[in-house]
XYZ file of C-alpha atoms in Angstrom:
137
model
C -134.937 148.801 9.928
C -136.279 145.487 8.654
C -133.167 143.743 9.981
C -133.844 145.070 13.483
C -137.352 143.629 13.315
C -135.981 140.381 11.923
C -133.476 140.131 14.812
C -136.339 140.611 17.285
C -138.264 137.819 15.558
C -135.228 135.508 15.644
C -134.649 136.225 19.333
C -138.300 135.589 20.148
C -138.911 132.473 18.064
C -135.532 130.812 18.716
C -135.224 131.805 22.397
C -131.815 133.391 21.779
C -130.025 136.712 21.518
C -128.445 137.597 18.194
C -125.193 139.352 19.041
C -123.474 139.516 15.662
C -123.903 141.896 12.730
C -126.477 141.315 10.039
C -125.613 143.471 7.068
C -128.146 144.878 4.640
C -127.060 144.968 1.000
C -130.243 146.304 -0.543
C -128.693 147.140 -3.922
C -126.641 143.883 -3.932
C -123.348 145.693 -4.522
C -121.492 143.560 -1.963
C -123.174 140.322 -3.035
C -122.358 140.949 -6.690
C -118.824 142.168 -5.974
C -117.988 138.971 -4.092
C -119.975 136.686 -6.409
C -122.094 135.472 -3.487
C -125.200 134.541 -5.456
C -125.339 131.302 -7.392
C -126.080 131.945 -11.091
C -129.201 129.751 -10.964
C -130.543 131.278 -7.734
C -133.730 133.301 -7.521
C -132.696 136.976 -7.663
C -135.280 137.921 -5.051
C -133.846 135.714 -2.293
C -131.375 136.844 0.317
C -127.711 135.909 0.461
C -126.760 134.046 3.607
C -123.019 134.326 3.990
C -120.975 133.884 7.132
C -117.504 135.318 7.567
C -115.192 134.670 10.501
C -112.680 137.514 10.707
C -109.821 137.347 13.208
C -108.621 140.283 15.354
C -106.022 141.200 12.716
C -108.904 141.554 10.218
C -107.915 138.430 8.271
C -110.794 136.382 6.868
C -110.432 132.894 8.338
C -113.686 131.364 7.058
C -116.289 132.079 4.391
C -119.455 130.048 3.922
C -122.350 130.999 1.669
C -125.556 129.084 2.166
C -128.443 128.885 -0.275
C -131.380 130.940 0.948
C -133.334 127.702 1.336
C -130.821 126.241 3.801
C -130.513 127.342 7.413
C -127.095 127.944 8.893
C -125.593 125.339 11.180
C -124.573 127.320 14.265
C -123.039 124.264 15.933
C -120.701 123.926 12.947
C -119.821 127.619 13.054
C -118.947 127.387 16.752
C -116.941 124.199 16.073
C -114.921 126.017 13.408
C -114.271 128.979 15.713
C -113.093 126.585 18.460
C -110.787 124.908 15.924
C -109.417 128.210 14.624
C -108.607 129.381 18.137
C -107.018 126.067 19.110
C -104.902 125.701 15.976
C -103.767 129.312 16.218
C -102.315 128.739 19.702
C -100.897 125.207 19.295
C -99.161 123.541 16.343
C -102.051 121.194 15.680
C -104.827 120.645 13.184
C -108.309 119.366 13.829
C -109.539 116.341 11.878
C -112.835 116.176 10.021
C -115.824 116.257 12.363
C -113.575 117.177 15.319
C -115.377 118.376 18.421
C -114.091 120.264 21.471
C -112.165 117.876 23.745
C -111.322 115.268 21.093
C -107.879 114.327 19.834
C -106.063 116.620 17.415
C -103.352 116.106 14.787
C -99.803 117.259 15.482
C -98.378 119.368 12.670
C -96.110 117.272 10.398
C -93.423 119.967 10.662
C -92.853 119.059 14.340
C -90.323 116.295 14.995
C -91.202 113.434 17.342
C -88.556 114.733 19.772
C -90.134 118.218 19.833
C -93.613 116.701 20.039
C -92.622 114.874 23.255
C -91.843 118.242 24.852
C -94.730 120.179 23.325
C -97.406 117.576 24.062
C -96.728 116.156 27.544
C -99.916 114.060 27.431
C -98.208 111.991 24.741
C -99.158 111.097 21.199
C -99.732 108.089 19.027
C -98.186 107.758 15.603
C -100.775 106.444 13.133
C -98.526 107.169 10.137
C -95.231 109.062 10.000
C -97.181 112.163 8.975
C -100.235 111.516 11.193
C -99.762 111.775 14.949
C -102.699 112.175 17.302
C -102.586 113.810 20.727
C -105.173 114.795 23.314
C -106.412 118.361 22.891
C -103.569 120.431 24.439
C -105.702 122.931 26.365
C -107.916 120.335 28.090
């Protein structure tokens, strides 16, 4: 019940709508089972973990934040965009990548195949590092 009230407070104070699950673990069984609490953390503080689980129920991302640190929703959305993009195309996203920026072509793809797969072209920075415009833009 306290989570429902907390969601209402978040929605009101942050001018948003929380549309994802917030799970109560009052006896800390889940938190202890998955070693989610830092050994030096205050036992009375909440665990703030984020999991991104794909449609096949595979965990694709886990981040546990200290209770004193707010979550970075822009980063979470960036990661979800990257996961969806890299799942569909044979690319990787570089550090600090943002939607619409260049991506890295998988090293397992030959230059000949890359010419067909990435019609916008690519630039070879190193033999193992080839950049191409984001394929779905």
